[in-house]
């Protein structure tokens, strides 16, 4: 993975001219969370679930049933709640598996890559996982940058050993064929230009499949039905024709297939964007991008898997590294710092980074900000940002000041991998899980540090109590209970939506306060019953 630019800021409303305009639905802001309003998708809870940890970085993950397979650059794994160097640490050389329900290591899957893994994916039937990267041996056996494992036994597949001349970054598989890309030029002794396919049965080269990523690396690949492979990366040409960052080819011939949208802007010297990850759900492919240069496309996009027609494109700034769909929610990992495109959090000075986001899989309105640098779109359809904001601390292992690099899951859990040392302030290194409300502890409540003591002032009609709203990491609507003196029964309630970037001022007038001196507190409750209480207000005499 390459170092992302940390210099992008939304400091002006200028951008290169946009050549295409797409029409979207009327804006319908979503305020989804673990207890969303009717008609909007629920998110998982932000409660970090105990998960085995790693001492390096996780670059990629995939899920088969309840097992998550993770690869990257690490040498040890250890139980949750233990520090690096613990006596409970075990060897885990660049690859491991854990149970997404418990977070426990799957001990039957124990292997060693002698170089880092960059991508791991599954076959559609779930019988295999394929890992690609920079390694040349697995468990001491020759495996040149691509290997396969049997998910039933956990064993390395003995008769799958293609020889790839350089790194593999993207993999897409059917049950019979493995398509892969990266920055190589020879596979099994035959010339290939960054793309190749081998038979799943024995690793032999598929001679007829010879598409070319002509001028730069392939980073991500995905299957779209039985006859299309979607390819993403840094290239500006695919099969000799201009196709910037993303395109599609036929699964049998390798010939270019229809791809109509242009989510990735054309390179301008050292400034460019590229696809980092692809995920197909139903009839839609979702992609993430990294941009190098001021306001170059960093966000996510959705396109029809059958022809590449754009569904939506969000122009949040802050490089995005991975995407995963659960129901109608799209989860991503990034270092987002400006989501004005979605009418959400703006740029701040100094910049603040948000390492994990969720948004609707469908469009809800139009882009609310200026187009990005050299963008092909303006006022295009955009999704809505959902109310889900776990806090992942940036790590130091790669020297890139990032947190999560990969995201995966199933219908009940979302898992993230990267180099983060803490989640929501709790020590949890490199791997973490989150669950849907029914499986989660649901203990994350309103943020107390943002709840100041209210102010009280006497008036003709009573005592007016005023305060600033706080916010909650996974609930948008909070209930504020006004408590008089040392009482525990509220004398009034106010329910209001808030976010970390928009905390409204609220008030309540106590018209029934008896004569005498009074103070007030505000007790804030989320829909799951978690509460925090403010300090007391100033005393007021009525």
XYZ file of C-alpha atoms in Angstrom:
542
model
C 0.000 0.000 0.000
C 1.300 3.436 -0.796
C 1.418 6.397 1.526
C -1.729 8.543 1.214
C -1.488 12.274 0.939
C -2.324 13.949 4.216
C -2.279 17.401 2.708
C -5.754 17.504 1.161
C -7.950 20.227 2.617
C -11.236 21.664 1.515
C -10.039 25.268 1.666
C -11.718 26.656 -1.430
C -14.778 26.072 -3.544
C -12.812 25.927 -6.777
C -12.282 22.818 -8.860
C -11.651 21.767 -12.434
C -14.619 21.976 -14.762
C -16.905 18.994 -14.640
C -18.047 17.565 -17.943
C -21.021 15.417 -16.958
C -24.156 16.099 -14.932
C -26.261 13.313 -13.425
C -29.711 13.807 -11.971
C -30.563 12.316 -8.584
C -33.509 11.925 -6.277
C -34.704 14.721 -4.055
C -32.577 15.086 -0.938
C -33.812 12.838 1.871
C -31.299 13.074 4.713
C -30.836 9.813 6.593
C -30.241 9.774 10.326
C -29.761 6.043 10.719
C -28.056 4.517 13.715
C -28.688 1.458 15.911
C -32.258 2.719 16.428
C -33.078 4.452 13.147
C -36.307 6.065 12.003
C -38.538 3.889 9.861
C -37.309 3.465 6.303
C -33.598 3.980 6.937
C -31.071 1.180 7.518
C -29.763 0.419 10.986
C -26.021 0.326 11.586
C -24.042 -1.960 13.811
C -23.239 -0.694 17.298
C -19.982 1.196 17.881
C -19.176 -1.043 20.856
C -15.784 -2.648 20.074
C -16.050 -6.388 20.725
C -13.039 -8.249 22.193
C -10.985 -9.638 19.317
C -7.565 -11.248 18.979
C -4.931 -8.667 18.068
C -1.851 -8.432 15.840
C 1.480 -6.658 16.247
C 1.668 -5.110 12.778
C -0.798 -4.199 10.049
C -3.720 -5.980 8.401
C -4.083 -5.018 4.727
C -7.000 -7.202 3.634
C -9.760 -9.450 5.002
C -12.528 -11.690 3.714
C -15.321 -13.607 5.465
C -16.542 -17.149 4.851
C -19.550 -17.928 7.034
C -18.434 -16.974 10.539
C -14.697 -17.055 9.823
C -12.672 -13.971 8.962
C -9.394 -14.504 7.107
C -6.887 -11.663 7.451
C -3.543 -10.979 5.835
C -0.948 -8.245 6.088
C 2.407 -7.749 7.737
C 2.591 -9.090 11.296
C 4.408 -11.796 13.224
C 2.360 -12.316 16.383
C -1.252 -12.564 17.527
C -2.518 -12.266 21.080
C -5.829 -12.380 22.978
C -7.892 -9.224 23.600
C -6.962 -7.338 26.723
C -3.286 -8.329 26.563
C -0.334 -6.155 25.611
C 2.272 -6.829 22.962
C 4.889 -9.223 24.290
C 2.350 -11.019 26.500
C 3.114 -14.632 27.387
C -0.139 -15.495 25.603
C 1.154 -14.271 22.242
C 1.380 -16.860 19.491
C 3.178 -16.897 16.150
C 1.086 -15.575 13.251
C 3.214 -14.862 10.214
C 1.283 -12.456 7.974
C -1.945 -14.479 7.879
C -4.559 -15.720 10.374
C -8.253 -16.494 10.827
C -10.685 -15.686 13.640
C -14.313 -16.363 14.495
C -16.345 -13.212 13.830
C -18.849 -14.191 16.566
C -16.298 -14.570 19.371
C -13.157 -12.834 18.146
C -11.170 -15.966 18.981
C -8.341 -17.227 16.805
C -9.202 -20.201 14.581
C -6.380 -22.527 15.623
C -6.957 -25.009 12.797
C -5.868 -22.296 10.347
C -2.197 -21.752 11.127
C 0.139 -20.753 8.332
C 3.212 -18.664 7.644
C 3.867 -16.336 4.713
C 7.496 -15.255 4.318
C 6.380 -11.861 2.950
C 3.401 -9.621 3.455
C -0.033 -10.491 2.111
C -1.766 -7.661 0.270
C -5.113 -9.171 -0.716
C -7.251 -12.082 0.427
C -10.570 -13.156 -1.082
C -12.909 -16.133 -1.230
C -14.381 -18.326 -3.925
C -18.155 -17.931 -4.424
C -18.836 -21.369 -2.916
C -16.741 -20.529 0.141
C -14.595 -23.643 -0.249
C -11.407 -21.682 -0.847
C -9.663 -18.494 0.124
C -6.918 -17.045 -2.050
C -4.143 -14.801 -0.789
C -1.848 -12.648 -2.894
C 1.039 -10.398 -1.995
C 4.818 -10.307 -1.898
C 5.574 -13.713 -0.332
C 7.483 -16.508 -2.081
C 6.828 -19.341 0.379
C 3.903 -20.539 2.496
C 4.772 -22.796 5.426
C 8.206 -23.159 3.848
C 6.748 -24.432 0.563
C 7.267 -22.480 -2.688
C 4.338 -20.203 -3.436
C 5.177 -17.262 -5.671
C 2.883 -14.459 -4.530
C -0.384 -16.405 -4.856
C -1.701 -19.288 -2.740
C -4.951 -21.092 -1.932
C -6.346 -22.582 1.280
C -9.123 -25.110 1.817
C -11.660 -23.588 4.213
C -13.012 -26.963 5.365
C -9.641 -28.284 6.532
C -7.681 -25.056 6.875
C -4.890 -26.608 4.816
C -2.757 -25.095 2.077
C -3.951 -26.414 -1.293
C -1.043 -28.562 -2.455
C -1.615 -28.538 -6.210
C -2.239 -24.799 -6.582
C 1.145 -23.107 -6.995
C 1.271 -20.641 -9.904
C 4.511 -18.700 -10.304
C 3.930 -14.939 -10.402
C 6.936 -12.708 -11.049
C 5.979 -9.797 -8.775
C 3.405 -8.585 -6.278
C -0.290 -9.491 -6.446
C -2.705 -6.832 -5.151
C -6.125 -7.764 -6.546
C -7.921 -11.127 -6.766
C -11.355 -12.145 -8.091
C -12.408 -15.776 -8.233
C -15.072 -18.062 -9.593
C -15.250 -21.650 -8.368
C -13.081 -22.732 -11.293
C -10.873 -19.756 -12.182
C -8.733 -17.271 -10.260
C -8.263 -13.838 -11.841
C -5.579 -11.632 -10.326
C -3.705 -8.393 -10.882
C -0.868 -6.355 -9.488
C 2.471 -5.268 -10.882
C 3.820 -8.451 -12.482
C 4.853 -9.257 -16.048
C 5.259 -13.030 -16.058
C 3.094 -15.900 -14.835
C 4.142 -19.545 -15.098
C 6.891 -18.538 -17.506
C 4.604 -16.642 -19.898
C 4.308 -12.916 -20.504
C 1.459 -11.047 -18.841
C 0.925 -7.320 -18.217
C -0.312 -6.918 -14.635
C -3.317 -9.231 -15.181
C -3.625 -13.012 -15.456
C -5.910 -15.965 -14.763
C -5.166 -19.504 -13.609
C -7.256 -22.607 -13.140
C -8.390 -23.230 -9.570
C -7.839 -26.963 -10.038
C -4.080 -26.881 -10.614
C -2.854 -23.275 -10.930
C -2.133 -23.630 -14.649
C -2.346 -20.512 -16.780
C -5.524 -19.717 -18.702
C -3.812 -18.986 -22.026
C -6.742 -17.217 -23.668
C -7.103 -14.605 -20.890
C -4.543 -11.862 -21.528
C -5.945 -8.392 -20.806
C -3.412 -5.666 -20.053
C -3.239 -2.909 -17.469
C -0.881 -1.006 -19.699
C 0.716 1.725 -17.647
C 0.276 1.178 -13.910
C -0.693 -1.210 -11.132
C -3.919 -3.106 -10.516
C -5.152 -2.781 -6.927
C -8.596 -4.390 -6.792
C -10.763 -6.849 -8.725
C -14.287 -8.224 -8.414
C -16.575 -10.634 -10.249
C -19.740 -9.249 -11.824
C -21.812 -12.259 -12.766
C -20.323 -15.098 -14.784
C -18.896 -13.140 -17.709
C -17.377 -9.923 -16.308
C -14.329 -9.132 -14.211
C -14.183 -5.578 -12.849
C -10.662 -4.188 -12.502
C -9.525 -1.162 -10.500
C -6.186 0.493 -9.862
C -3.798 3.240 -10.924
C -3.795 2.531 -14.636
C -4.938 5.049 -17.229
C -5.239 2.456 -19.989
C -6.799 -0.997 -20.069
C -6.332 -3.254 -23.086
C -4.652 -0.382 -24.910
C -7.619 1.969 -24.611
C -8.184 4.865 -22.240
C -9.947 3.565 -19.164
C -8.949 5.563 -16.112
C -8.700 3.617 -12.868
C -11.546 1.198 -13.503
C -12.952 -0.979 -16.265
C -14.288 -4.427 -17.032
C -13.200 -7.352 -19.196
C -14.742 -10.592 -20.382
C -14.033 -13.639 -18.216
C -13.262 -15.899 -21.185
C -11.463 -13.746 -23.749
C -10.123 -10.891 -21.628
C -11.572 -8.442 -24.150
C -12.786 -5.112 -22.835
C -16.418 -5.102 -21.710
C -18.815 -2.196 -21.334
C -18.004 0.294 -18.593
C -19.708 3.665 -18.992
C -18.943 5.757 -15.895
C -15.784 7.742 -15.109
C -15.547 7.984 -11.325
C -11.733 8.274 -11.357
C -10.395 11.568 -12.767
C -7.658 11.480 -15.401
C -4.123 11.816 -14.046
C -2.468 15.231 -14.275
C 1.256 14.823 -13.722
C 1.831 13.745 -10.116
C -1.820 14.325 -9.191
C -4.193 11.414 -9.571
C -6.786 9.144 -7.951
C -7.044 5.385 -8.030
C -9.333 2.546 -6.954
C -8.254 0.812 -3.745
C -11.070 -1.720 -3.230
C -14.140 -3.165 -4.969
C -17.134 -4.979 -3.486
C -20.079 -6.396 -5.432
C -23.468 -6.677 -3.740
C -26.458 -7.682 -5.823
C -26.396 -5.800 -9.102
C -24.097 -3.027 -7.846
C -20.340 -2.698 -7.462
C -19.056 -0.366 -4.755
C -15.578 1.125 -4.979
C -13.222 3.131 -2.798
C -10.570 5.580 -3.942
C -7.414 7.332 -2.814
C -6.429 10.695 -4.252
C -2.946 12.198 -4.382
C -3.211 15.975 -4.650
C -5.504 18.730 -3.400
C -9.177 17.698 -3.706
C -8.511 14.637 -5.876
C -11.232 12.010 -5.561
C -10.912 10.202 -2.214
C -14.399 8.886 -1.590
C -16.631 6.046 -2.659
C -18.784 5.298 -5.665
C -21.447 2.829 -6.734
C -22.013 1.624 -10.294
C -24.127 -0.961 -12.041
C -22.086 -4.143 -12.162
C -23.521 -5.057 -15.571
C -22.330 -1.993 -17.481
C -20.560 0.438 -15.130
C -23.308 3.069 -15.194
C -22.838 5.418 -12.249
C -25.354 5.044 -9.419
C -23.787 7.582 -7.055
C -20.452 9.109 -6.117
C -19.663 10.706 -2.761
C -16.882 13.229 -2.731
C -15.802 13.070 0.907
C -12.108 13.917 1.162
C -9.659 11.676 3.013
C -8.377 8.518 1.290
C -10.663 5.459 1.434
C -9.064 1.996 1.605
C -11.835 -0.586 1.880
C -15.604 -1.078 1.554
C -18.135 -3.678 2.714
C -21.929 -3.903 2.320
C -24.239 -5.156 5.053
C -27.896 -4.893 4.080
C -28.518 -1.330 2.927
C -25.454 0.079 4.719
C -22.029 0.568 3.139
C -19.144 0.527 5.628
C -15.792 2.030 4.724
C -12.396 2.680 6.287
C -10.559 5.885 5.487
C -9.200 9.047 7.030
C -12.150 11.200 6.009
C -11.853 14.833 7.050
C -14.440 16.640 4.919
C -17.851 15.216 3.968
C -19.448 18.453 2.771
C -20.364 16.497 -0.362
C -22.999 14.686 1.709
C -24.082 17.734 3.674
C -22.252 16.248 6.662
C -19.130 17.225 8.606
C -16.996 20.013 7.086
C -13.243 20.539 7.082
C -11.832 21.795 10.379
C -8.631 23.643 11.216
C -6.609 21.819 12.335
C -7.987 18.827 10.412
C -9.784 16.045 12.267
C -9.831 12.516 10.893
C -12.702 10.036 10.924
C -11.403 6.521 10.299
C -14.623 4.554 9.767
C -17.899 5.603 8.166
C -21.254 4.154 7.141
C -23.585 5.439 4.461
C -26.635 4.272 2.552
C -26.023 1.942 -0.364
C -28.488 4.002 -2.392
C -28.616 7.618 -3.494
C -30.712 10.061 -1.467
C -29.885 13.413 -3.054
C -27.313 15.387 -5.027
C -23.738 16.395 -4.239
C -23.848 19.530 -2.084
C -20.263 20.675 -2.679
C -18.017 21.791 -5.524
C -16.665 18.975 -7.712
C -13.257 17.522 -6.963
C -10.127 18.255 -8.961
C -10.506 17.218 -12.614
C -13.755 15.432 -11.728
C -16.038 14.163 -14.475
C -19.131 14.869 -12.361
C -20.908 17.670 -10.558
C -24.225 17.589 -8.680
C -24.253 13.815 -9.176
C -26.346 11.517 -6.946
C -24.926 10.922 -3.478
C -25.892 8.638 -0.588
C -26.528 9.781 2.986
C -23.976 9.484 5.740
C -25.327 7.254 8.513
C -24.857 8.019 12.184
C -22.012 5.641 13.049
C -18.740 7.111 14.264
C -16.418 4.746 16.163
C -13.062 6.259 17.081
C -10.005 4.427 15.769
C -6.613 5.749 16.825
C -3.993 6.113 14.104
C -1.147 3.627 14.324
C 2.577 3.960 13.759
C 3.541 0.582 12.281
C 3.566 1.600 8.603
C 4.632 5.193 9.207
C 1.562 6.393 7.292
C -0.459 7.590 10.317
C -3.491 5.487 9.396
C -5.879 3.328 11.436
C -7.996 0.776 9.533
C -7.096 -0.486 6.062
C -9.663 -3.274 5.568
C -13.309 -4.028 6.365
C -15.380 -7.203 6.017
C -18.235 -8.986 7.753
C -21.468 -10.917 7.414
C -25.136 -10.162 8.120
C -24.577 -9.711 11.878
C -21.026 -8.417 12.308
C -18.592 -5.952 10.776
C -14.854 -6.491 11.261
C -12.029 -4.057 10.617
C -8.315 -4.593 10.277
C -5.376 -2.212 10.116
C -2.715 -0.800 12.396
C -4.817 1.034 15.011
C -3.714 0.586 18.661
C -7.050 1.640 20.258
C -10.760 1.687 19.463
C -12.999 4.166 21.316
C -10.047 4.776 23.621
C -9.710 1.099 24.608
C -6.545 -0.837 23.754
C -7.332 -3.090 20.776
C -4.610 -3.485 18.162
C -5.041 -4.216 14.479
C -8.361 -6.104 14.543
C -11.809 -5.295 15.913
C -15.440 -6.409 15.553
C -18.776 -4.638 15.778
C -22.216 -6.281 15.955
C -25.810 -5.467 15.080
C -27.912 -4.248 17.991
C -29.281 -7.713 18.827
C -25.747 -9.077 19.276
C -24.047 -6.033 20.778
C -23.694 -4.881 24.403
C -25.088 -1.473 23.325
C -23.220 0.313 26.102
C -21.928 3.267 24.123
C -23.936 6.261 25.287
C -24.030 10.029 24.962
C -20.639 11.731 25.135
C -20.316 13.184 28.639
C -17.254 15.313 27.906
C -19.343 17.406 25.495
C -22.142 17.994 28.038
C -21.568 21.188 29.978
C -23.586 22.353 32.969
C -26.798 24.120 31.914
C -27.451 27.782 32.583
C -30.537 28.903 34.512
C -32.184 32.321 34.366
C -35.318 33.580 36.074
C -38.051 35.105 33.912
C -41.667 36.238 34.152
C -43.026 32.805 33.190
C -40.574 30.701 35.154
C -36.955 29.622 35.152
C -35.434 29.085 31.736
C -32.848 26.292 31.586
C -30.511 26.420 28.575
C -27.824 23.995 27.463
C -25.816 22.810 24.492
C -26.648 19.375 23.066
C -24.104 16.593 23.235
C -23.909 13.677 20.760
C -23.672 9.890 20.669
C -21.416 7.763 18.433
C -24.213 5.473 17.214
C -27.501 7.242 17.990
C -28.653 10.426 16.312
C -31.687 11.268 18.459
C -31.138 11.822 22.169
C -33.585 12.649 24.958
C -32.651 15.403 27.407
C -34.330 15.164 30.842
C -34.386 18.297 32.987
C -33.824 17.588 36.700
C -34.566 20.190 39.371
C -32.355 20.448 42.461
C -31.456 16.915 43.600
C -34.473 15.279 42.009
C -34.239 12.172 39.838
C -37.676 12.460 38.195
C -37.558 14.759 35.169
C -39.698 17.876 35.215
C -39.489 18.090 31.427
C -37.919 16.406 28.407
C -36.574 17.544 25.050
C -35.700 15.121 22.213
C -33.351 16.350 19.539
C -31.022 15.023 16.844
C -27.345 15.943 17.035
C -23.975 15.036 15.543
C -20.418 15.783 16.516
C -20.370 18.630 13.994
C -23.853 19.982 14.750
C -24.887 20.236 18.404
C -27.905 22.541 18.742
C -28.668 24.835 21.650
C -31.676 23.635 23.679
C -33.864 25.047 26.434
C -36.774 24.281 28.740
C -38.775 26.657 30.920
C -39.692 25.435 34.381
C -43.054 27.111 34.987
C -43.837 25.117 38.119
C -40.755 25.774 40.202
C -41.732 26.571 43.798
C -40.498 29.761 45.386
C -36.927 29.584 46.555
C -33.461 28.841 45.168
C -33.026 26.139 42.516
C -30.347 24.426 40.458
C -30.793 22.171 37.430
C -29.040 19.225 35.813
C -29.520 17.655 32.385
C -29.691 13.868 32.082
C -29.172 12.673 28.526
C -30.505 9.301 27.404
C -30.017 7.400 24.165
C -32.634 4.973 22.743
C -30.815 2.023 24.365
C -31.122 3.504 27.877
C -27.530 4.726 28.330
C -27.412 7.982 30.274
C -25.014 10.732 31.302
C -25.805 13.605 33.655
C -24.384 17.109 33.579
C -23.047 19.097 36.461
C -25.484 21.423 38.231
C -26.391 24.818 36.856
C -25.971 28.095 38.637
C -28.505 28.683 41.420
C -31.519 30.842 40.592
C -34.102 32.286 42.987
C -37.742 32.453 42.046
